[in-house]
PDB file of C-alpha atoms in Angstrom:
ATOM      1  CA  MET A 791      46.377 -74.030 -17.693  1.00 89.00           C
ATOM      2  CA  LYS A 792      47.960 -72.069 -20.553  1.00 95.00           C
ATOM      3  CA  LYS A 793      45.893 -69.466 -22.365  1.00 97.00           C
ATOM      4  CA  LEU A 794      45.178 -69.936 -26.088  1.00 98.00           C
ATOM      5  CA  THR A 795      43.689 -67.321 -28.404  1.00 98.00           C
ATOM      6  CA  ILE A 796      41.985 -68.696 -31.507  1.00 98.00           C
ATOM      7  CA  VAL A 797      41.242 -66.068 -34.143  1.00 98.00           C
ATOM      8  CA  LYS A 798      39.072 -66.601 -37.195  1.00 98.00           C
ATOM      9  CA  VAL A 799      39.247 -63.954 -39.896  1.00 97.00           C
ATOM     10  CA  GLY A 800      37.335 -63.761 -43.143  1.00 92.00           C
ATOM     11  CA  GLY A 801      35.593 -61.467 -45.580  1.00 88.00           C
ATOM     12  CA  LYS A 802      37.103 -58.536 -47.417  1.00 90.00           C
ATOM     13  CA  VAL A 803      40.226 -58.384 -45.221  1.00 94.00           C
ATOM     14  CA  ILE A 804      41.478 -61.467 -47.084  1.00 94.00           C
ATOM     15  CA  ASP A 805      41.112 -59.648 -50.419  1.00 91.00           C
ATOM     16  CA  GLU A 806      42.683 -56.302 -49.516  1.00 93.00           C
ATOM     17  CA  ALA A 807      46.453 -56.285 -49.056  1.00 94.00           C
ATOM     18  CA  SER A 808      46.626 -53.224 -46.788  1.00 96.00           C
ATOM     19  CA  ALA A 809      43.807 -54.456 -44.529  1.00 95.00           C
ATOM     20  CA  LEU A 810      45.371 -57.913 -44.310  1.00 96.00           C
ATOM     21  CA  ASN A 811      48.783 -56.465 -43.488  1.00 97.00           C
ATOM     22  CA  ALA A 812      47.313 -54.355 -40.676  1.00 97.00           C
ATOM     23  CA  PHE A 813      45.332 -57.292 -39.293  1.00 98.00           C
ATOM     24  CA  LEU A 814      48.332 -59.632 -39.307  1.00 98.00           C
ATOM     25  CA  LYS A 815      50.465 -56.995 -37.609  1.00 98.00           C
ATOM     26  CA  SER A 816      47.872 -56.894 -34.808  1.00 98.00           C
ATOM     27  CA  PHE A 817      47.760 -60.694 -34.703  1.00 98.00           C
ATOM     28  CA  SER A 818      51.540 -60.814 -34.381  1.00 98.00           C
ATOM     29  CA  THR A 819      51.362 -58.716 -31.195  1.00 98.00           C
ATOM     30  CA  LEU A 820      48.880 -60.986 -29.389  1.00 98.00           C
ATOM     31  CA  GLU A 821      50.535 -62.464 -26.334  1.00 95.00           C
ATOM     32  CA  GLY A 822      50.717 -66.162 -25.589  1.00 95.00           C
ATOM     33  CA  GLU A 823      49.712 -69.180 -27.633  1.00 98.00           C
ATOM     34  CA  LYS A 824      47.544 -68.587 -30.687  1.00 98.00           C
ATOM     35  CA  ILE A 825      45.980 -70.143 -33.761  1.00 98.00           C
ATOM     36  CA  LEU A 826      44.683 -68.361 -36.872  1.00 98.00           C
ATOM     37  CA  ILE A 827      41.873 -69.747 -39.028  1.00 98.00           C
ATOM     38  CA  HIS A 828      41.208 -67.921 -42.277  1.00 97.00           C
ATOM     39  CA  GLY A 829      38.467 -67.857 -44.863  1.00 92.00           C
ATOM     40  CA  GLY A 830      39.003 -67.444 -48.561  1.00 85.00           C
ATOM     41  CA  GLY A 831      37.415 -64.116 -49.379  1.00 70.00           C
ATOM     42  CA  LYS A 832      36.406 -63.522 -52.963  1.00 86.00           C
ATOM     43  CA  ILE A 833      39.750 -64.678 -54.333  1.00 90.00           C
ATOM     44  CA  ALA A 834      38.546 -68.180 -55.243  1.00 89.00           C
ATOM     45  CA  SER A 835      35.583 -66.786 -57.178  1.00 87.00           C
ATOM     46  CA  ASP A 836      37.766 -64.231 -58.965  1.00 90.00           C
ATOM     47  CA  PHE A 837      40.381 -66.831 -59.907  1.00 88.00           C
ATOM     48  CA  GLY A 838      37.694 -69.275 -60.928  1.00 90.00           C
ATOM     49  CA  LYS A 839      36.224 -66.811 -63.409  1.00 89.00           C
ATOM     50  CA  LYS A 840      39.660 -66.343 -64.978  1.00 91.00           C
ATOM     51  CA  LEU A 841      39.936 -70.126 -65.334  1.00 89.00           C
ATOM     52  CA  GLY A 842      36.398 -70.530 -66.634  1.00 90.00           C
ATOM     53  CA  VAL A 843      35.061 -71.997 -63.377  1.00 88.00           C
ATOM     54  CA  GLU A 844      31.975 -69.976 -62.533  1.00 84.00           C
ATOM     55  CA  PRO A 845      30.926 -69.923 -58.858  1.00 84.00           C
ATOM     56  CA  LYS A 846      27.786 -71.931 -58.157  1.00 83.00           C
ATOM     57  CA  MET A 847      25.772 -70.631 -55.210  1.00 80.00           C
ATOM     58  CA  ILE A 848      22.464 -71.655 -53.637  1.00 78.00           C
ATOM     59  CA  ASP A 849      21.058 -69.496 -50.824  1.00 67.00           C
ATOM     60  CA  GLY A 850      24.462 -67.873 -50.419  1.00 65.00           C
ATOM     61  CA  ARG A 851      26.309 -71.191 -50.031  1.00 73.00           C
ATOM     62  CA  ARG A 852      28.962 -72.344 -52.477  1.00 77.00           C
ATOM     63  CA  ILE A 853      28.325 -75.589 -54.333  1.00 89.00           C
ATOM     64  CA  THR A 854      31.675 -77.381 -54.420  1.00 95.00           C
ATOM     65  CA  ASP A 855      31.749 -79.648 -57.458  1.00 94.00           C
ATOM     66  CA  ALA A 856      34.864 -81.462 -58.698  1.00 94.00           C
ATOM     67  CA  GLU A 857      36.195 -78.386 -60.528  1.00 93.00           C
ATOM     68  CA  THR A 858      35.516 -76.122 -57.576  1.00 94.00           C
ATOM     69  CA  ILE A 859      37.207 -78.286 -54.948  1.00 96.00           C
ATOM     70  CA  ASP A 860      40.353 -78.243 -57.091  1.00 95.00           C
ATOM     71  CA  LEU A 861      40.036 -74.457 -57.335  1.00 95.00           C
ATOM     72  CA  VAL A 862      39.510 -73.782 -53.623  1.00 95.00           C
ATOM     73  CA  THR A 863      42.253 -76.233 -52.651  1.00 97.00           C
ATOM     74  CA  MET A 864      44.683 -74.286 -54.836  1.00 96.00           C
ATOM     75  CA  VAL A 865      43.498 -70.876 -53.670  1.00 96.00           C
ATOM     76  CA  TYR A 866      42.728 -71.433 -49.974  1.00 97.00           C
ATOM     77  CA  GLY A 867      45.407 -74.024 -49.230  1.00 97.00           C
ATOM     78  CA  GLY A 868      47.972 -72.478 -51.552  1.00 97.00           C
ATOM     79  CA  LEU A 869      47.761 -68.808 -52.443  1.00 96.00           C
ATOM     80  CA  VAL A 870      45.850 -67.454 -49.437  1.00 97.00           C
ATOM     81  CA  SER A 871      47.521 -69.705 -46.861  1.00 98.00           C
ATOM     82  CA  LYS A 872      51.053 -69.062 -48.037  1.00 98.00           C
ATOM     83  CA  ARG A 873      50.431 -65.346 -48.458  1.00 97.00           C
ATOM     84  CA  ILE A 874      49.345 -65.153 -44.814  1.00 98.00           C
ATOM     85  CA  VAL A 875      52.169 -67.374 -43.570  1.00 98.00           C
ATOM     86  CA  SER A 876      54.841 -65.430 -45.445  1.00 98.00           C
ATOM     87  CA  LYS A 877      53.528 -62.130 -44.088  1.00 98.00           C
ATOM     88  CA  LEU A 878      53.550 -63.548 -40.553  1.00 98.00           C
ATOM     89  CA  GLN A 879      57.120 -64.779 -41.030  1.00 98.00           C
ATOM     90  CA  ALA A 880      58.066 -61.220 -41.993  1.00 98.00           C
ATOM     91  CA  LEU A 881      56.561 -60.143 -38.651  1.00 98.00           C
ATOM     92  CA  LYS A 882      58.740 -62.732 -36.828  1.00 98.00           C
ATOM     93  CA  VAL A 883      55.796 -65.037 -36.180  1.00 98.00           C
ATOM     94  CA  ASN A 884      56.835 -68.634 -36.850  1.00 98.00           C
ATOM     95  CA  ALA A 885      53.602 -69.696 -38.555  1.00 98.00           C
ATOM     96  CA  ILE A 886      52.868 -72.981 -40.292  1.00 98.00           C
ATOM     97  CA  GLY A 887      50.079 -73.148 -42.872  1.00 98.00           C
ATOM     98  CA  LEU A 888      47.902 -76.246 -42.810  1.00 98.00           C
ATOM     99  CA  THR A 889      44.816 -77.712 -44.383  1.00 98.00           C
ATOM    100  CA  GLY A 890      42.852 -80.312 -42.475  1.00 98.00           C
ATOM    101  CA  ALA A 891      44.621 -83.046 -44.453  1.00 98.00           C
ATOM    102  CA  ASP A 892      48.090 -82.042 -43.258  1.00 98.00           C
ATOM    103  CA  ALA A 893      49.103 -84.317 -40.371  1.00 98.00           C
ATOM    104  CA  ASN A 894      45.433 -85.392 -40.327  1.00 98.00           C
ATOM    105  CA  VAL A 895      44.657 -82.269 -38.309  1.00 98.00           C
ATOM    106  CA  ILE A 896      40.973 -82.093 -39.295  1.00 98.00           C
ATOM    107  CA  PRO A 897      39.315 -85.177 -40.753  1.00 98.00           C
ATOM    108  CA  ALA A 898      35.710 -84.519 -41.727  1.00 98.00           C
ATOM    109  CA  THR A 899      32.626 -86.161 -43.197  1.00 97.00           C
ATOM    110  CA  LYS A 900      31.376 -85.328 -46.666  1.00 97.00           C
ATOM    111  CA  ARG A 901      27.977 -83.700 -46.309  1.00 95.00           C
ATOM    112  CA  PRO A 902      25.212 -86.151 -47.251  1.00 94.00           C
ATOM    113  CA  ILE A 903      23.092 -85.312 -50.285  1.00 92.00           C
ATOM    114  CA  GLY A 904      19.756 -83.901 -49.189  1.00 89.00           C
ATOM    115  CA  ALA A 905      17.454 -81.444 -50.935  1.00 89.00           C
ATOM    116  CA  ILE A 906      20.693 -79.824 -52.169  1.00 90.00           C
ATOM    117  CA  ASP A 907      23.884 -81.590 -53.182  1.00 92.00           C
ATOM    118  CA  TYR A 908      26.634 -79.326 -51.880  1.00 93.00           C
ATOM    119  CA  GLY A 909      29.314 -81.518 -53.428  1.00 96.00           C
ATOM    120  CA  PHE A 910      32.731 -81.774 -51.790  1.00 97.00           C
ATOM    121  CA  VAL A 911      31.762 -79.998 -48.594  1.00 96.00           C
ATOM    122  CA  GLY A 912      32.944 -81.270 -45.222  1.00 97.00           C
ATOM    123  CA  ASP A 913      31.151 -81.299 -41.903  1.00 97.00           C
ATOM    124  CA  VAL A 914      33.441 -81.255 -38.890  1.00 97.00           C
ATOM    125  CA  LYS A 915      32.830 -81.778 -35.181  1.00 94.00           C
ATOM    126  CA  PRO A 916      35.032 -81.101 -32.136  1.00 97.00           C
ATOM    127  CA  GLU A 917      35.732 -84.810 -31.730  1.00 96.00           C
ATOM    128  CA  ASN A 918      37.209 -84.841 -35.266  1.00 94.00           C
ATOM    129  CA  ILE A 919      39.983 -82.402 -34.362  1.00 98.00           C
ATOM    130  CA  ASN A 920      43.447 -83.906 -33.940  1.00 98.00           C
ATOM    131  CA  THR A 921      44.292 -82.066 -30.738  1.00 98.00           C
ATOM    132  CA  GLU A 922      47.480 -84.059 -30.175  1.00 97.00           C
ATOM    133  CA  ILE A 923      49.077 -82.698 -33.343  1.00 98.00           C
ATOM    134  CA  LEU A 924      47.887 -79.134 -32.742  1.00 98.00           C
ATOM    135  CA  LYS A 925      49.211 -79.183 -29.187  1.00 97.00           C
ATOM    136  CA  LYS A 926      52.577 -80.535 -30.364  1.00 98.00           C
ATOM    137  CA  LEU A 927      52.840 -77.716 -32.908  1.00 98.00           C
ATOM    138  CA  ILE A 928      51.907 -75.097 -30.321  1.00 98.00           C
ATOM    139  CA  ASP A 929      54.278 -76.542 -27.707  1.00 97.00           C
ATOM    140  CA  SER A 930      57.097 -76.461 -30.261  1.00 97.00           C
ATOM    141  CA  GLY A 931      56.625 -72.722 -30.744  1.00 97.00           C
ATOM    142  CA  LEU A 932      54.755 -72.837 -34.052  1.00 98.00           C
ATOM    143  CA  ILE A 933      51.604 -70.842 -34.805  1.00 98.00           C
ATOM    144  CA  PRO A 934      49.119 -72.985 -36.787  1.00 98.00           C
ATOM    145  CA  VAL A 935      47.376 -71.164 -39.637  1.00 98.00           C
ATOM    146  CA  LEU A 936      44.414 -73.261 -40.749  1.00 98.00           C
ATOM    147  CA  ALA A 937      42.806 -72.975 -44.184  1.00 98.00           C
ATOM    148  CA  PRO A 938      39.075 -73.756 -44.591  1.00 97.00           C
ATOM    149  CA  LEU A 939      39.790 -77.192 -46.047  1.00 98.00           C
ATOM    150  CA  THR A 940      39.414 -80.637 -44.485  1.00 98.00           C
ATOM    151  CA  HIS A 941      39.583 -84.186 -45.859  1.00 98.00           C
ATOM    152  CA  ASP A 942      37.479 -87.335 -45.745  1.00 97.00           C
ATOM    153  CA  GLY A 943      40.254 -89.866 -45.106  1.00 97.00           C
ATOM    154  CA  GLU A 944      39.636 -91.418 -48.509  1.00 97.00           C
ATOM    155  CA  GLY A 945      41.772 -89.094 -50.573  1.00 97.00           C
ATOM    156  CA  HIS A 946      39.290 -86.269 -51.089  1.00 97.00           C
ATOM    157  CA  MET A 947      39.684 -82.662 -49.985  1.00 98.00           C
ATOM    158  CA  LEU A 948      36.553 -80.978 -48.621  1.00 98.00           C
ATOM    159  CA  ASN A 949      35.565 -77.321 -48.569  1.00 97.00           C
ATOM    160  CA  THR A 950      34.611 -76.514 -44.959  1.00 96.00           C
ATOM    161  CA  ASN A 951      33.158 -73.445 -43.287  1.00 94.00           C
ATOM    162  CA  ALA A 952      35.932 -71.560 -41.472  1.00 96.00           C
ATOM    163  CA  ASP A 953      33.611 -70.431 -38.653  1.00 96.00           C
ATOM    164  CA  THR A 954      32.779 -74.068 -37.940  1.00 96.00           C
ATOM    165  CA  ILE A 955      36.437 -75.076 -38.021  1.00 98.00           C
ATOM    166  CA  ALA A 956      37.252 -72.287 -35.534  1.00 98.00           C
ATOM    167  CA  ALA A 957      34.472 -73.323 -33.150  1.00 98.00           C
ATOM    168  CA  SER A 958      35.395 -77.002 -33.388  1.00 98.00           C
ATOM    169  CA  VAL A 959      39.090 -76.314 -32.769  1.00 98.00           C
ATOM    170  CA  ALA A 960      38.200 -74.077 -29.807  1.00 98.00           C
ATOM    171  CA  ALA A 961      35.882 -76.721 -28.381  1.00 98.00           C
ATOM    172  CA  ALA A 962      38.407 -79.519 -28.845  1.00 98.00           C
ATOM    173  CA  LEU A 963      41.312 -77.630 -27.260  1.00 98.00           C
ATOM    174  CA  ALA A 964      39.287 -76.276 -24.335  1.00 97.00           C
ATOM    175  CA  GLN A 965      40.276 -79.342 -22.308  1.00 94.00           C
ATOM    176  CA  GLN A 966      43.973 -78.488 -22.643  1.00 96.00           C
ATOM    177  CA  PHE A 967      43.989 -74.688 -22.740  1.00 97.00           C
ATOM    178  CA  GLU A 968      42.021 -71.730 -21.455  1.00 97.00           C
ATOM    179  CA  VAL A 969      40.558 -70.820 -24.835  1.00 98.00           C
ATOM    180  CA  LYS A 970      39.430 -67.423 -26.059  1.00 98.00           C
ATOM    181  CA  LEU A 971      37.749 -67.544 -29.489  1.00 98.00           C
ATOM    182  CA  ILE A 972      37.567 -64.357 -31.551  1.00 98.00           C
ATOM    183  CA  TYR A 973      35.564 -63.989 -34.755  1.00 97.00           C
ATOM    184  CA  CYS A 974      36.780 -61.076 -36.891  1.00 96.00           C
ATOM    185  CA  PHE A 975      34.723 -59.739 -39.787  1.00 93.00           C
ATOM    186  CA  GLU A 976      33.609 -56.404 -41.285  1.00 92.00           C
ATOM    187  CA  GLN A 977      31.212 -55.242 -38.573  1.00 93.00           C
ATOM    188  CA  PRO A 978      32.183 -53.933 -35.107  1.00 94.00           C
ATOM    189  CA  GLY A 979      30.143 -56.647 -33.390  1.00 94.00           C
ATOM    190  CA  VAL A 980      26.590 -57.944 -33.187  1.00 94.00           C
ATOM    191  CA  LEU A 981      24.450 -54.898 -33.935  1.00 93.00           C
ATOM    192  CA  SER A 982      21.134 -53.896 -32.377  1.00 90.00           C
ATOM    193  CA  ASP A 983      20.847 -51.115 -34.960  1.00 86.00           C
ATOM    194  CA  PHE A 984      22.628 -51.872 -38.237  1.00 82.00           C
ATOM    195  CA  GLU A 985      22.219 -48.394 -39.717  1.00 82.00           C
ATOM    196  CA  ASN A 986      23.770 -46.657 -36.704  1.00 82.00           C
ATOM    197  CA  LYS A 987      26.241 -49.479 -35.957  1.00 86.00           C
ATOM    198  CA  LEU A 988      25.067 -49.873 -32.367  1.00 93.00           C
ATOM    199  CA  VAL A 989      26.982 -52.787 -30.861  1.00 95.00           C
ATOM    200  CA  ILE A 990      25.490 -55.136 -28.281  1.00 95.00           C
ATOM    201  CA  SER A 991      28.270 -55.395 -25.695  1.00 96.00           C
ATOM    202  CA  GLU A 992      27.242 -58.834 -24.364  1.00 97.00           C
ATOM    203  CA  ILE A 993      24.812 -61.564 -25.350  1.00 96.00           C
ATOM    204  CA  LYS A 994      24.060 -64.372 -22.922  1.00 95.00           C
ATOM    205  CA  ARG A 995      23.137 -67.834 -24.160  1.00 93.00           C
ATOM    206  CA  ALA A 996      19.571 -67.445 -22.858  1.00 94.00           C
ATOM    207  CA  GLU A 997      19.091 -64.301 -24.969  1.00 95.00           C
ATOM    208  CA  VAL A 998      20.095 -65.820 -28.304  1.00 94.00           C
ATOM    209  CA  ALA A 999      16.747 -67.393 -29.238  1.00 93.00           C
ATOM    210  CA  GLY A1000      14.894 -64.113 -28.674  1.00 94.00           C
ATOM    211  CA  LEU A1001      17.404 -62.134 -30.708  1.00 92.00           C
ATOM    212  CA  LYS A1002      17.058 -64.622 -33.548  1.00 93.00           C
ATOM    213  CA  GLU A1003      13.269 -64.404 -33.395  1.00 91.00           C
ATOM    214  CA  SER A1004      13.334 -60.597 -33.439  1.00 91.00           C
ATOM    215  CA  GLY A1005      15.716 -60.566 -36.403  1.00 90.00           C
ATOM    216  CA  VAL A1006      18.593 -58.859 -34.591  1.00 90.00           C
ATOM    217  CA  ILE A1007      20.649 -61.990 -35.207  1.00 91.00           C
ATOM    218  CA  ASN A1008      20.083 -62.825 -38.865  1.00 87.00           C
ATOM    219  CA  GLU A1009      21.662 -63.988 -42.129  1.00 82.00           C
ATOM    220  CA  GLY A1010      25.440 -64.368 -41.823  1.00 82.00           C
ATOM    221  CA  MET A1011      25.388 -63.830 -38.054  1.00 89.00           C
ATOM    222  CA  LEU A1012      23.210 -66.908 -37.476  1.00 89.00           C
ATOM    223  CA  PRO A1013      25.932 -69.515 -38.135  1.00 89.00           C
ATOM    224  CA  LYS A1014      28.516 -67.427 -36.232  1.00 92.00           C
ATOM    225  CA  MET A1015      26.256 -67.385 -33.188  1.00 94.00           C
ATOM    226  CA  ASP A1016      25.635 -71.126 -33.410  1.00 94.00           C
ATOM    227  CA  CYS A1017      29.393 -71.664 -33.636  1.00 96.00           C
ATOM    228  CA  ALA A1018      29.972 -69.415 -30.628  1.00 97.00           C
ATOM    229  CA  LEU A1019      27.519 -71.448 -28.557  1.00 97.00           C
ATOM    230  CA  LEU A1020      29.150 -74.694 -29.689  1.00 97.00           C
ATOM    231  CA  ALA A1021      32.533 -73.490 -28.442  1.00 97.00           C
ATOM    232  CA  LEU A1022      31.084 -72.325 -25.115  1.00 97.00           C
ATOM    233  CA  THR A1023      29.202 -75.599 -24.629  1.00 96.00           C
ATOM    234  CA  HIS A1024      32.470 -77.518 -24.877  1.00 97.00           C
ATOM    235  CA  GLY A1025      34.322 -75.335 -22.402  1.00 96.00           C
ATOM    236  CA  ALA A1026      35.772 -72.359 -24.278  1.00 97.00           C
ATOM    237  CA  LYS A1027      36.375 -69.562 -21.780  1.00 96.00           C
ATOM    238  CA  SER A1028      34.917 -66.802 -23.953  1.00 96.00           C
ATOM    239  CA  VAL A1029      33.828 -65.917 -27.475  1.00 98.00           C
ATOM    240  CA  ARG A1030      34.009 -62.399 -28.887  1.00 98.00           C
ATOM    241  CA  ILE A1031      32.784 -61.108 -32.248  1.00 97.00           C
ATOM    242  CA  GLY A1032      33.963 -57.854 -33.816  1.00 97.00           C
ATOM    243  CA  SER A1033      35.869 -55.987 -36.496  1.00 96.00           C
ATOM    244  CA  PHE A1034      39.139 -57.223 -37.926  1.00 96.00           C
ATOM    245  CA  GLU A1035      40.338 -53.626 -37.525  1.00 96.00           C
ATOM    246  CA  ASN A1036      40.065 -53.939 -33.719  1.00 96.00           C
ATOM    247  CA  LEU A1037      41.784 -57.269 -33.049  1.00 97.00           C
ATOM    248  CA  SER A1038      43.972 -55.981 -30.216  1.00 97.00           C
ATOM    249  CA  ALA A1039      40.949 -54.434 -28.480  1.00 97.00           C
ATOM    250  CA  LEU A1040      38.942 -57.625 -29.013  1.00 97.00           C
ATOM    251  CA  ALA A1041      41.706 -59.683 -27.458  1.00 97.00           C
ATOM    252  CA  ASN A1042      41.728 -57.332 -24.453  1.00 96.00           C
ATOM    253  CA  ASP A1043      37.921 -57.440 -24.071  1.00 95.00           C
ATOM    254  CA  GLN A1044      37.608 -53.765 -25.028  1.00 96.00           C
ATOM    255  CA  SER A1045      35.626 -54.094 -28.255  1.00 96.00           C
ATOM    256  CA  GLY A1046      32.991 -56.119 -30.038  1.00 97.00           C
ATOM    257  CA  THR A1047      30.322 -58.392 -28.600  1.00 97.00           C
ATOM    258  CA  LEU A1048      30.990 -60.922 -25.854  1.00 97.00           C
ATOM    259  CA  ILE A1049      29.016 -64.161 -26.149  1.00 97.00           C
ATOM    260  CA  SER A1050      28.710 -65.764 -22.729  1.00 94.00           C
ATOM    261  CA  ASN A1051      26.949 -68.500 -20.832  1.00 89.00           C
TER     262      ASN A1051
END
């Protein structure tokens, strides 16, 4: 079975040209088959303010109304995607930028209205992923670069969490590849001591609940951990979380936090 490395990157690296260049250079050196999933950084919010579209947030989550879905489609699927793809092409990586609507790669379901109406936000599951298309792209020598956008099959784009997309893609492709999923963000891994940046080298599934209860796993790390467990449940070989500055070391199991069964 061929090995496949799936890398999700987000946060400030998307916003800073020098950091993004360094990250993509590391990504270009990863051996074997690979997929990149990117977030949007602050660029959508910054562009929105220039266009008079103020970001609407509740409990740290973006509310994606009709104006905002147009904005994030332009920024994530256009500016950010093509910026990344063009930089990868310069590094001799034959990347192809996609949203979930392209080739029906990631159909999703619009999130039902509950206590909060999140608007045009998509929920995706591993069974939604069009693995046939992704495998054809990979087998043809292309490197898929997936933006955090899906579609509902009825003509509407949906803003979708990039961590969830990464986990779902990893889970879906685990039947066809030996999948390693890497989450890259600002911190060096899951931290036992945030102030001193003490990294937990490995977290087993059975330890997750206790770490959540104690507050070690909190806030933005909670959904990442849930996504990691989703990927492992569906057969991903390993999941590693760490700094975008250490991608090569993460890929070689020399950095970050390993999430394991």
